[in-house]
Every structure is written in C-alpha cells, then in structure tokens.
XYZ file of N, CA, C and O in Angstrom:
220
model
N 2.284 -11.012 14.172
C 2.504 -11.170 12.713
C 4.341 -10.640 12.513
O 4.423 -9.847 13.092
N 4.935 -11.646 11.819
C 6.303 -11.110 11.851
C 6.463 -10.471 10.371
O 6.031 -10.933 9.482
N 7.426 -9.760 10.430
C 7.862 -9.018 9.163
C 8.889 -9.790 8.485
O 9.464 -10.775 8.809
N 8.593 -9.645 7.044
C 9.481 -10.687 6.252
C 10.653 -9.793 5.849
O 11.643 -10.557 5.317
N 10.993 -8.471 6.381
C 12.249 -7.744 6.060
C 12.759 -7.713 7.496
O 12.235 -7.532 8.326
N 14.174 -7.778 7.338
C 14.891 -7.457 8.917
C 15.963 -6.081 8.721
O 15.996 -5.646 9.723
N 15.840 -5.759 7.309
C 16.687 -4.215 7.384
C 16.395 -3.836 6.197
O 16.089 -4.324 5.179
N 16.858 -2.243 6.016
C 16.692 -1.614 5.042
C 17.558 -0.646 4.842
O 17.994 -0.027 5.709
N 18.340 -0.628 3.621
C 19.395 0.302 3.416
C 18.837 1.426 2.903
O 18.085 1.683 1.999
N 19.236 2.671 3.406
C 18.642 4.061 3.343
C 19.624 4.958 3.132
O 20.608 4.850 3.608
N 19.300 6.187 2.250
C 20.405 7.367 2.157
C 19.351 8.685 1.924
O 18.299 8.787 1.518
N 19.794 9.620 2.965
C 19.361 10.703 2.957
C 19.314 11.524 1.927
O 20.521 11.653 1.346
N 18.238 12.313 1.287
C 18.176 13.171 0.622
C 18.773 14.454 0.651
O 19.186 15.164 -0.255
N 18.948 14.836 2.003
C 19.061 16.093 2.193
C 20.809 16.263 2.559
O 21.410 17.132 2.073
N 21.008 15.037 3.429
C 22.661 15.145 3.901
C 23.448 14.154 3.471
O 24.828 14.105 3.588
N 22.901 13.279 2.603
C 23.512 12.169 1.987
C 23.958 11.146 2.900
O 25.045 10.340 2.746
N 23.707 11.140 4.122
C 23.730 10.101 5.218
C 23.274 8.641 4.854
O 22.421 8.652 4.495
N 24.257 7.663 4.732
C 23.753 6.358 4.419
C 23.728 5.360 5.779
O 24.499 5.631 6.229
N 22.654 4.756 5.937
C 22.703 4.041 7.122
C 21.723 2.529 6.932
O 20.850 2.746 5.878
N 21.545 1.474 7.765
C 20.867 0.639 7.658
C 19.753 0.797 8.826
O 20.218 0.680 9.747
N 18.573 0.744 8.420
C 17.358 0.768 9.347
C 16.957 -0.713 9.864
O 16.703 -1.326 8.754
N 16.919 -0.801 10.997
C 16.656 -2.365 11.367
C 15.400 -1.996 12.649
O 15.309 -2.839 13.601
N 14.482 -1.025 12.346
C 13.391 -0.830 13.488
C 12.238 -1.269 13.333
O 11.820 -2.311 12.130
N 11.216 -1.148 13.907
C 9.625 -1.589 14.002
C 9.037 -1.164 12.557
O 8.169 -2.000 12.409
N 9.323 -0.222 12.088
C 8.637 0.346 10.957
C 8.514 -0.610 9.629
O 7.828 -0.617 8.927
N 9.588 -1.423 9.851
C 9.923 -2.564 8.562
C 8.482 -3.491 8.723
O 8.335 -3.969 7.368
N 7.726 -3.626 9.588
C 6.612 -4.527 9.555
C 5.525 -4.016 8.636
O 4.797 -4.554 8.101
N 5.490 -2.595 8.552
C 4.424 -2.113 7.802
C 4.815 -1.616 6.234
O 4.002 -0.995 5.606
N 6.263 -2.136 5.983
C 6.449 -1.968 4.429
C 5.643 -2.252 3.426
O 5.294 -1.704 2.455
N 5.226 -3.581 3.619
C 4.149 -4.045 2.731
C 2.833 -3.797 2.951
O 1.806 -3.874 1.995
N 2.287 -3.617 4.129
C 0.997 -3.481 4.346
C 0.375 -2.149 3.912
O -0.697 -2.078 3.700
N 1.366 -1.149 3.920
C 0.660 0.179 3.789
C 0.663 0.540 2.205
O 1.738 0.104 1.654
N -0.166 1.172 1.766
C -0.067 1.874 0.426
C 0.844 3.082 0.301
O 1.289 3.424 -0.818
N 0.565 3.828 1.348
C 1.707 4.927 1.133
C 3.152 4.836 1.622
O 2.972 3.765 2.429
N 3.848 5.695 1.387
C 5.397 5.352 1.580
C 5.566 5.123 3.166
O 4.957 6.366 3.826
N 6.542 4.732 3.597
C 7.002 4.405 5.057
C 7.972 5.289 5.125
O 8.907 5.202 4.540
N 7.906 6.268 6.073
C 9.068 7.191 6.366
C 9.562 6.997 7.792
O 8.997 6.967 8.601
N 11.084 7.212 7.847
C 11.831 7.007 8.993
C 12.600 8.559 9.137
O 13.015 9.094 7.918
N 13.234 8.571 10.132
C 14.004 9.980 10.312
C 15.655 9.710 10.013
O 15.837 8.587 10.628
N 16.029 10.515 9.569
C 17.393 10.407 9.261
C 18.268 10.637 10.692
O 17.914 11.755 11.362
N 19.081 9.892 11.163
C 19.670 10.215 12.286
C 20.588 11.395 12.486
O 20.894 11.558 13.375
N 21.210 11.945 11.398
C 22.034 12.923 11.391
C 21.331 14.329 11.213
O 21.502 15.473 12.050
N 20.620 14.536 10.467
C 19.799 15.588 10.045
C 18.376 15.747 10.357
O 17.571 16.901 10.252
N 17.721 14.726 10.995
C 16.375 14.589 11.296
C 15.266 14.690 10.300
O 14.222 14.946 10.142
N 15.692 14.701 8.813
C 14.847 14.667 7.654
C 14.176 13.491 7.303
O 14.607 12.254 8.147
N 12.850 13.510 6.886
C 12.027 12.184 6.627
C 12.537 11.634 5.443
O 12.418 12.021 4.422
N 12.953 10.302 5.524
C 13.398 9.474 4.394
C 12.323 8.517 4.254
O 12.005 7.375 5.142
N 12.031 8.240 2.857
C 11.001 6.930 2.598
C 11.853 5.651 2.318
O 12.763 5.672 1.720
N 11.247 4.898 2.850
C 11.774 3.523 2.755
C 11.263 2.852 1.308
O 10.222 3.107 1.081
N 12.050 2.024 0.597
C 11.730 1.465 -0.462
C 12.004 0.057 -0.410
O 12.808 -0.511 -0.048
N 10.913 -0.781 -0.870
C 10.827 -2.014 -0.775
C 12.213 -2.944 -1.642
O 12.756 -3.714 -1.134
N 12.536 -2.202 -2.381
C 13.764 -2.710 -3.478
C 14.945 -2.544 -2.604
O 16.111 -3.437 -2.921
N 15.032 -1.774 -1.671
C 16.317 -1.791 -0.489
C 16.298 -2.476 0.633
O 17.109 -2.659 1.339
N 15.143 -3.326 0.862
C 14.959 -4.017 1.976
C 15.430 -5.423 1.749
O 15.195 -6.207 0.835
N 15.583 -5.849 3.064
C 16.281 -7.365 3.110
C 15.545 -8.158 4.100
O 15.180 -7.727 4.764
C-alpha cells in the first residue's frame, strides 16, 4: 500500500526547530486514530504530525 502523503512540515514545541519529515511514518498518518509522533532531530522531543501539514 502506498501512502498518499510524501512529506509533512513540522515545528518542535520545545526548541522551535522547523523541518520537513519524509519518513516511513507518513504511511500511518490516516490509518491510525491516535496521533503519529516523530522525534525532533535537534532536541529529540516527540512531535505529533498533523494531516493539515502533510502534502
């Protein structure tokens, strides 16, 4: 199954680092009812992905 999203724009709530996530977790963005979280590359905080920021 192919994901309908290729990237997601994220901003960390702890260190305000902004980046574009293009990893494997984009595939489960619409499938799961709970939020999909990824690690901030700068401070390692868990940041939730939002569908409105995905492309």
